[in-house]
Amino acid sequence: RRRMRVLELYSGIGGMHYALIESNLSYQVVAAVDINTTANQVYTHNFPNTALLNKTIEGITLEEFNKLSFDMILMSPPCQPFTRIGLQRDLDDPRTKSFLHIVDLLPRLSKAPLYILLENVKGFEKSAISAPSTGPAEDAPPAPHICPPQDKSHTCPCSTQLKATLEVQKKQIQNSDLSVQQIQAFLEPQEDVHEPQHLLPPKTLLRYAQLLDIVRPSCRRSVCFTKGYRKYVEGTGSVLQCCLDTSVEDVFPSLDQCSEEEKVQKLLDLKLRYFTPREVANLMGFPQSFTFPESVSTKQQYRLLGNSLNVVVVAKLLQLLVTPELQHKDGGPH
């Protein structure tokens, strides 16, 4: 069977390429494209035989795309124009230009690709960039729920207490799913972790303890790791509790009654540390063969991983995308 010719756009550190390997499909990456020089260093380090174009996507002409003659496009366009914590400028954000260039070229290609797999954030699917240019307007989203002001008797569904309770219940359900591996399966050997370098400092513990997502080695869940990991606290990734003699449930309720010094000591006793870049890569499904060049700093490693994707999830999606076509060879584009 002829190998599928794959074009990898916004290639980053090669998450899509590793997903192709994991999927066991017969493929050839004809080119990878990215302008992030550090990401390109990492990509070339791991895939030295793949043609990597260090240029803007909007700088690639229709003729150049046609010469590559690809069957599949894999891409992760910038998510900042659509992410919920951003400005959500959508089409007005200059970072959408490269994707709009691809959309403009697709119908003009001499050979349309059979498959396109695009990764982005929640919200992208409702953005103007993904909506059809003609036809009726989409249904308006439901009006947001607003808490009535100064009504102490009103039990608001978006109250902090209820949200916290639901969050705890959700975590308990996730941790009880025995089909999911425990976090300890993804950890580096303890002797390979320089613990002092990764422990949370007292200042961070004192100020942000209540916002931390704390997991133990026996947990089966974690928060998604983003490029802000170690720089910001909330929603950027979990931290690992290394001292298992004390439970978080025992420590946190009593913190308000403690002096600042006692509070810091109680939190330090939990030995909370950040996951190492290798551990984050493990949790994201990158194989042990994936490594960073020595010139890439730890801070850069976290940022690059946070901009990447889960290799195992994308591999499953690729199998689902392509397998029906292999079974029914007369099928059209997907």
Tab-separated table of C-alpha atoms in Angstrom:
chain	number	residue	atom	x	y	z
A	1	ARG	CA	0.000	0.000	0.000
A	2	ARG	CA	1.302	3.479	-0.891
A	3	ARG	CA	2.412	5.532	2.068
A	4	MET	CA	0.193	8.494	2.819
A	5	ARG	CA	1.919	11.817	2.182
A	6	VAL	CA	1.455	14.068	5.230
A	7	LEU	CA	2.021	17.826	5.555
A	8	GLU	CA	2.573	18.958	9.154
A	9	LEU	CA	1.771	22.658	9.682
A	10	TYR	CA	2.542	24.536	12.937
A	11	SER	CA	4.714	21.517	13.678
A	12	GLY	CA	6.098	22.724	17.042
A	13	ILE	CA	8.100	19.999	18.800
A	14	GLY	CA	6.561	17.230	16.685
A	15	GLY	CA	3.525	16.091	18.667
A	16	MET	CA	1.557	15.350	15.488
A	17	HIS	CA	4.515	13.442	14.027
A	18	TYR	CA	4.748	11.270	17.147
A	19	ALA	CA	0.978	10.682	16.918
A	20	LEU	CA	1.473	9.387	13.371
A	21	ILE	CA	4.075	6.928	14.672
A	22	GLU	CA	1.747	5.866	17.504
A	23	SER	CA	-1.162	5.376	15.067
A	24	ASN	CA	0.736	2.697	13.065
A	25	LEU	CA	-0.499	4.215	9.795
A	26	SER	CA	1.680	3.971	6.700
A	27	TYR	CA	2.871	7.562	6.123
A	28	GLN	CA	5.626	9.900	5.001
A	29	VAL	CA	5.870	13.443	6.385
A	30	VAL	CA	6.702	15.400	3.220
A	31	ALA	CA	7.354	18.622	5.148
A	32	ALA	CA	6.921	20.255	8.549
A	33	VAL	CA	6.434	24.017	8.879
A	34	ASP	CA	6.964	26.323	11.862
A	35	ILE	CA	8.585	29.683	12.642
A	36	ASN	CA	9.430	29.076	16.309
A	37	THR	CA	13.201	28.650	16.206
A	38	THR	CA	13.423	26.828	19.570
A	39	ALA	CA	10.601	24.440	18.629
A	40	ASN	CA	12.339	23.832	15.292
A	41	GLN	CA	15.563	22.981	17.156
A	42	VAL	CA	13.687	20.332	19.130
A	43	TYR	CA	11.888	19.011	16.035
A	44	THR	CA	15.119	18.638	14.048
A	45	HIS	CA	16.825	17.039	17.060
A	46	ASN	CA	14.149	14.314	17.123
A	47	PHE	CA	13.339	14.086	13.384
A	48	PRO	CA	16.605	14.917	11.586
A	49	ASN	CA	15.456	13.315	8.326
A	50	THR	CA	12.211	15.298	7.950
A	51	ALA	CA	12.221	18.418	5.746
A	52	LEU	CA	11.504	21.336	8.098
A	53	LEU	CA	10.580	24.703	6.586
A	54	ASN	CA	11.416	27.598	8.893
A	55	LYS	CA	9.048	30.101	7.301
A	56	THR	CA	5.635	31.678	7.788
A	57	ILE	CA	2.725	29.653	6.430
A	58	GLU	CA	1.273	32.729	4.732
A	59	GLY	CA	4.586	32.980	2.876
A	60	ILE	CA	4.063	29.578	1.196
A	61	THR	CA	2.593	29.950	-2.295
A	62	LEU	CA	-0.073	27.823	-3.953
A	63	GLU	CA	2.610	26.451	-6.295
A	64	GLU	CA	4.792	25.378	-3.345
A	65	PHE	CA	1.818	23.646	-1.672
A	66	ASN	CA	0.985	21.832	-4.934
A	67	LYS	CA	4.575	20.567	-5.292
A	68	LEU	CA	4.312	18.836	-1.910
A	69	SER	CA	1.370	16.762	-3.221
A	70	PHE	CA	0.011	15.732	0.183
A	71	ASP	CA	-2.859	13.411	1.129
A	72	MET	CA	-3.256	14.685	4.688
A	73	ILE	CA	-2.767	17.959	6.566
A	74	LEU	CA	-2.080	17.941	10.313
A	75	MET	CA	-2.143	21.329	12.011
A	76	SER	CA	-2.431	23.166	15.313
A	77	PRO	CA	-3.133	26.833	14.454
A	78	PRO	CA	-2.558	29.459	17.179
A	79	CYS	CA	-5.188	29.164	19.909
A	80	GLN	CA	-4.750	32.627	21.471
A	81	PRO	CA	-7.455	34.275	19.288
A	82	PHE	CA	-10.069	31.821	20.617
A	83	THR	CA	-9.029	30.734	24.113
A	84	ARG	CA	-11.480	31.510	26.927
A	85	ILE	CA	-8.852	33.299	29.018
A	86	GLY	CA	-7.723	35.489	26.104
A	87	LEU	CA	-9.260	38.498	24.369
A	88	GLN	CA	-11.154	36.260	21.885
A	89	ARG	CA	-10.508	38.631	18.992
A	90	ASP	CA	-11.125	35.838	16.492
A	91	LEU	CA	-10.661	37.117	12.925
A	92	ASP	CA	-9.344	40.459	14.192
A	93	ASP	CA	-6.354	38.776	15.804
A	94	PRO	CA	-3.331	38.907	13.441
A	95	ARG	CA	-2.382	35.380	14.548
A	96	THR	CA	-5.271	33.994	12.450
A	97	LYS	CA	-3.675	35.196	9.183
A	98	SER	CA	-1.754	31.994	8.530
A	99	PHE	CA	-4.818	29.796	9.016
A	100	LEU	CA	-6.922	32.059	6.774
A	101	HIS	CA	-4.214	31.664	4.123
A	102	ILE	CA	-4.594	27.869	4.313
A	103	VAL	CA	-8.404	28.127	4.102
A	104	ASP	CA	-8.047	30.361	1.039
A	105	LEU	CA	-5.648	27.956	-0.715
A	106	LEU	CA	-7.459	24.671	0.010
A	107	PRO	CA	-10.134	24.902	-2.740
A	108	ARG	CA	-7.479	25.999	-5.254
A	109	LEU	CA	-5.077	23.093	-4.751
A	110	SER	CA	-4.514	20.910	-7.805
A	111	LYS	CA	-5.174	17.873	-5.575
A	112	ALA	CA	-7.376	18.232	-2.513
A	113	PRO	CA	-6.152	16.393	0.600
A	114	LEU	CA	-8.151	13.334	1.658
A	115	TYR	CA	-7.851	14.185	5.345
A	116	ILE	CA	-7.429	17.252	7.532
A	117	LEU	CA	-6.871	16.970	11.279
A	118	LEU	CA	-6.936	20.299	13.116
A	119	GLU	CA	-6.266	20.780	16.827
A	120	ASN	CA	-7.356	23.876	18.743
A	121	VAL	CA	-9.087	24.997	21.938
A	122	LYS	CA	-12.702	24.891	23.087
A	123	GLY	CA	-14.409	27.886	21.479
A	124	PHE	CA	-12.683	27.553	18.108
A	125	GLU	CA	-15.640	25.561	16.763
A	126	LYS	CA	-17.976	28.511	17.444
A	127	SER	CA	-15.661	31.202	16.140
A	128	ALA	CA	-16.213	33.239	12.974
A	129	ILE	CA	-13.110	31.656	11.483
A	130	SER	CA	-14.682	28.179	11.515
A	131	ALA	CA	-18.202	29.287	10.542
A	132	PRO	CA	-19.306	29.125	6.862
A	133	SER	CA	-18.888	32.430	5.020
A	134	THR	CA	-22.387	32.244	3.552
A	135	GLY	CA	-25.734	30.963	4.769
A	136	PRO	CA	-27.908	31.757	7.758
A	137	ALA	CA	-26.412	33.132	10.919
A	138	GLU	CA	-25.656	30.613	13.633
A	139	ASP	CA	-27.933	30.355	16.672
A	140	ALA	CA	-26.980	32.824	19.365
A	141	PRO	CA	-25.360	31.255	22.440
A	142	PRO	CA	-27.505	31.057	25.566
A	143	ALA	CA	-27.432	34.117	27.797
A	144	PRO	CA	-24.898	33.806	30.610
A	145	HIS	CA	-26.158	33.118	34.116
A	146	ILE	CA	-25.806	36.181	36.347
A	147	CYS	CA	-25.949	35.978	40.129
A	148	PRO	CA	-28.614	38.251	41.590
A	149	PRO	CA	-26.889	40.918	43.719
A	150	GLN	CA	-27.199	41.081	47.506
A	151	ASP	CA	-29.692	38.239	47.792
A	152	LYS	CA	-28.322	36.206	50.677
A	153	SER	CA	-31.183	33.691	50.563
A	154	HIS	CA	-30.681	32.885	46.898
A	155	THR	CA	-28.680	29.699	46.274
A	156	CYS	CA	-26.859	30.549	43.075
A	157	PRO	CA	-25.778	27.583	40.918
A	158	CYS	CA	-22.526	29.331	40.127
A	159	SER	CA	-21.639	29.986	43.753
A	160	THR	CA	-18.054	29.341	44.746
A	161	GLN	CA	-19.020	26.707	47.302
A	162	LEU	CA	-21.104	24.682	44.845
A	163	LYS	CA	-18.418	24.900	42.181
A	164	ALA	CA	-15.841	23.640	44.669
A	165	THR	CA	-18.090	20.731	45.711
A	166	LEU	CA	-18.749	19.737	42.098
A	167	GLU	CA	-15.037	19.966	41.340
A	168	VAL	CA	-14.194	17.631	44.242
A	169	GLN	CA	-16.856	15.145	43.090
A	170	LYS	CA	-15.515	15.247	39.542
A	171	LYS	CA	-11.973	14.552	40.751
A	172	GLN	CA	-13.184	11.646	42.912
A	173	ILE	CA	-14.943	10.079	39.913
A	174	GLN	CA	-11.832	10.485	37.746
A	175	ASN	CA	-9.593	8.958	40.426
A	176	SER	CA	-11.873	5.936	40.783
A	177	ASP	CA	-11.656	5.013	37.077
A	178	LEU	CA	-9.471	1.893	37.222
A	179	SER	CA	-9.053	1.845	33.427
A	180	VAL	CA	-6.771	4.902	33.747
A	181	GLN	CA	-3.152	4.516	34.846
A	182	GLN	CA	-1.965	6.070	38.085
A	183	ILE	CA	0.293	9.115	37.929
A	184	GLN	CA	3.158	7.137	39.451
A	185	ALA	CA	3.463	5.256	36.136
A	186	PHE	CA	4.552	8.525	34.481
A	187	LEU	CA	7.009	9.757	37.105
A	188	GLU	CA	10.777	9.791	36.727
A	189	PRO	CA	12.760	7.608	39.156
A	190	GLN	CA	13.147	9.596	42.384
A	191	GLU	CA	16.932	9.577	42.111
A	192	ASP	CA	16.680	11.338	38.715
A	193	VAL	CA	14.595	14.210	40.097
A	194	HIS	CA	16.547	17.063	41.654
A	195	GLU	CA	13.796	17.710	44.197
A	196	PRO	CA	14.898	21.103	45.642
A	197	GLN	CA	14.790	22.567	42.123
A	198	HIS	CA	11.135	21.534	41.713
A	199	LEU	CA	9.668	22.155	45.191
A	200	LEU	CA	7.172	25.020	45.421
A	201	PRO	CA	8.732	27.965	47.282
A	202	PRO	CA	7.175	29.202	50.560
A	203	LYS	CA	6.025	32.475	48.975
A	204	THR	CA	4.004	30.605	46.338
A	205	LEU	CA	2.545	28.223	48.914
A	206	LEU	CA	1.478	31.047	51.216
A	207	ARG	CA	-0.153	33.104	48.484
A	208	TYR	CA	-1.645	30.507	46.165
A	209	ALA	CA	-2.163	27.311	48.201
A	210	GLN	CA	-5.960	27.353	47.744
A	211	LEU	CA	-5.610	27.573	43.947
A	212	LEU	CA	-3.253	24.619	43.531
A	213	ASP	CA	-4.443	21.394	41.935
A	214	ILE	CA	-2.685	18.856	44.155
A	215	VAL	CA	-2.339	15.218	43.086
A	216	ARG	CA	-0.711	12.184	44.683
A	217	PRO	CA	1.183	9.412	42.840
A	218	SER	CA	-1.877	7.166	43.265
A	219	CYS	CA	-4.201	9.653	41.490
A	220	ARG	CA	-5.495	8.891	37.999
A	221	ARG	CA	-6.048	12.489	36.872
A	222	SER	CA	-4.282	15.817	36.517
A	223	VAL	CA	-4.978	19.268	35.131
A	224	CYS	CA	-3.921	19.900	31.520
A	225	PHE	CA	-0.390	21.354	31.426
A	226	THR	CA	-0.088	24.708	29.636
A	227	LYS	CA	2.842	26.901	28.647
A	228	GLY	CA	2.254	28.975	31.804
A	229	TYR	CA	3.198	26.062	34.084
A	230	ARG	CA	5.474	27.210	36.946
A	231	LYS	CA	4.870	30.846	35.930
A	232	TYR	CA	1.179	30.949	36.887
A	233	VAL	CA	-0.671	28.742	39.373
A	234	GLU	CA	-4.349	28.357	38.510
A	235	GLY	CA	-5.274	26.082	35.617
A	236	THR	CA	-1.753	25.652	34.250
A	237	GLY	CA	-1.043	22.152	35.553
A	238	SER	CA	-1.062	20.024	38.698
A	239	VAL	CA	1.553	19.789	41.443
A	240	LEU	CA	2.652	16.530	43.071
A	241	GLN	CA	2.380	15.800	46.797
A	242	CYS	CA	5.555	13.889	47.711
A	243	CYS	CA	5.031	13.465	51.464
A	244	LEU	CA	2.182	11.002	51.823
A	245	ASP	CA	2.105	10.854	55.642
A	246	THR	CA	-0.312	13.796	55.735
A	247	SER	CA	-3.413	14.345	53.613
A	248	VAL	CA	-4.356	17.653	52.031
A	249	GLU	CA	-7.811	17.254	53.600
A	250	ASP	CA	-6.209	17.332	57.060
A	251	VAL	CA	-4.026	20.361	56.387
A	252	PHE	CA	-6.171	22.846	54.446
A	253	PRO	CA	-9.248	23.266	56.713
A	254	SER	CA	-7.060	24.332	59.642
A	255	LEU	CA	-4.877	26.813	57.738
A	256	ASP	CA	-7.076	29.832	58.486
A	257	GLN	CA	-6.500	29.353	62.224
A	258	CYS	CA	-2.721	29.231	61.825
A	259	SER	CA	-0.162	32.018	62.001
A	260	GLU	CA	1.691	32.771	58.767
A	261	GLU	CA	4.722	30.845	60.006
A	262	GLU	CA	2.657	27.782	60.984
A	263	LYS	CA	0.774	27.919	57.702
A	264	VAL	CA	3.998	27.854	55.662
A	265	GLN	CA	5.354	24.960	57.732
A	266	LYS	CA	2.195	22.867	57.306
A	267	LEU	CA	2.279	23.427	53.550
A	268	LEU	CA	6.007	22.714	53.330
A	269	ASP	CA	5.414	19.430	55.165
A	270	LEU	CA	3.331	18.220	52.205
A	271	LYS	CA	6.457	18.490	49.994
A	272	LEU	CA	4.608	19.810	46.962
A	273	ARG	CA	6.675	19.856	43.799
A	274	TYR	CA	6.225	20.676	40.149
A	275	PHE	CA	6.284	17.866	37.613
A	276	THR	CA	9.542	17.777	35.651
A	277	PRO	CA	9.498	18.436	31.882
A	278	ARG	CA	10.118	14.719	31.285
A	279	GLU	CA	7.133	13.806	33.443
A	280	VAL	CA	4.909	16.319	31.627
A	281	ALA	CA	6.061	14.788	28.331
A	282	ASN	CA	5.236	11.311	29.696
A	283	LEU	CA	1.732	12.424	30.725
A	284	MET	CA	1.230	13.877	27.240
A	285	GLY	CA	2.112	10.563	25.613
A	286	PHE	CA	5.539	11.448	24.206
A	287	PRO	CA	7.747	8.341	23.929
A	288	GLN	CA	11.019	7.915	25.847
A	289	SER	CA	12.872	8.454	22.557
A	290	PHE	CA	11.714	12.102	22.603
A	291	THR	CA	14.391	14.358	24.092
A	292	PHE	CA	15.287	18.041	24.249
A	293	PRO	CA	18.645	19.337	22.992
A	294	GLU	CA	20.904	20.454	25.858
A	295	SER	CA	20.693	24.057	24.638
A	296	VAL	CA	16.944	24.254	25.452
A	297	SER	CA	16.383	25.588	28.974
A	298	THR	CA	13.939	24.057	31.474
A	299	LYS	CA	11.695	27.127	31.152
A	300	GLN	CA	11.631	26.723	27.364
A	301	GLN	CA	10.861	23.010	27.726
A	302	TYR	CA	7.739	23.759	29.798
A	303	ARG	CA	6.568	26.389	27.296
A	304	LEU	CA	7.091	24.099	24.309
A	305	LEU	CA	5.313	21.173	25.964
A	306	GLY	CA	2.449	23.453	26.986
A	307	ASN	CA	2.031	24.462	23.351
A	308	SER	CA	1.946	20.842	22.209
A	309	LEU	CA	-0.759	18.154	22.417
A	310	ASN	CA	-1.522	14.704	23.752
A	311	VAL	CA	0.154	12.231	21.405
A	312	VAL	CA	-2.027	9.241	22.381
A	313	VAL	CA	-5.309	11.141	21.864
A	314	VAL	CA	-4.269	12.393	18.420
A	315	ALA	CA	-3.073	8.904	17.426
A	316	LYS	CA	-6.550	7.507	18.257
A	317	LEU	CA	-8.187	10.309	16.257
A	318	LEU	CA	-5.957	9.537	13.270
A	319	GLN	CA	-6.947	5.870	13.416
A	320	LEU	CA	-10.634	6.809	13.561
A	321	LEU	CA	-10.189	9.271	10.722
A	322	VAL	CA	-8.329	6.999	8.336
A	323	THR	CA	-9.568	3.469	9.104
A	324	PRO	CA	-13.029	3.898	7.490
A	325	GLU	CA	-11.289	5.123	4.334
A	326	LEU	CA	-9.040	2.062	4.293
A	327	GLN	CA	-12.091	-0.150	4.602
A	328	HIS	CA	-14.072	1.732	1.920
A	329	LYS	CA	-11.538	2.927	-0.634
A	330	ASP	CA	-14.179	4.729	-2.689
A	331	GLY	CA	-14.859	7.222	0.127
A	332	GLY	CA	-14.413	10.973	-0.259
A	333	PRO	CA	-12.438	13.548	1.743
A	334	HIS	CA	-12.726	13.654	5.542
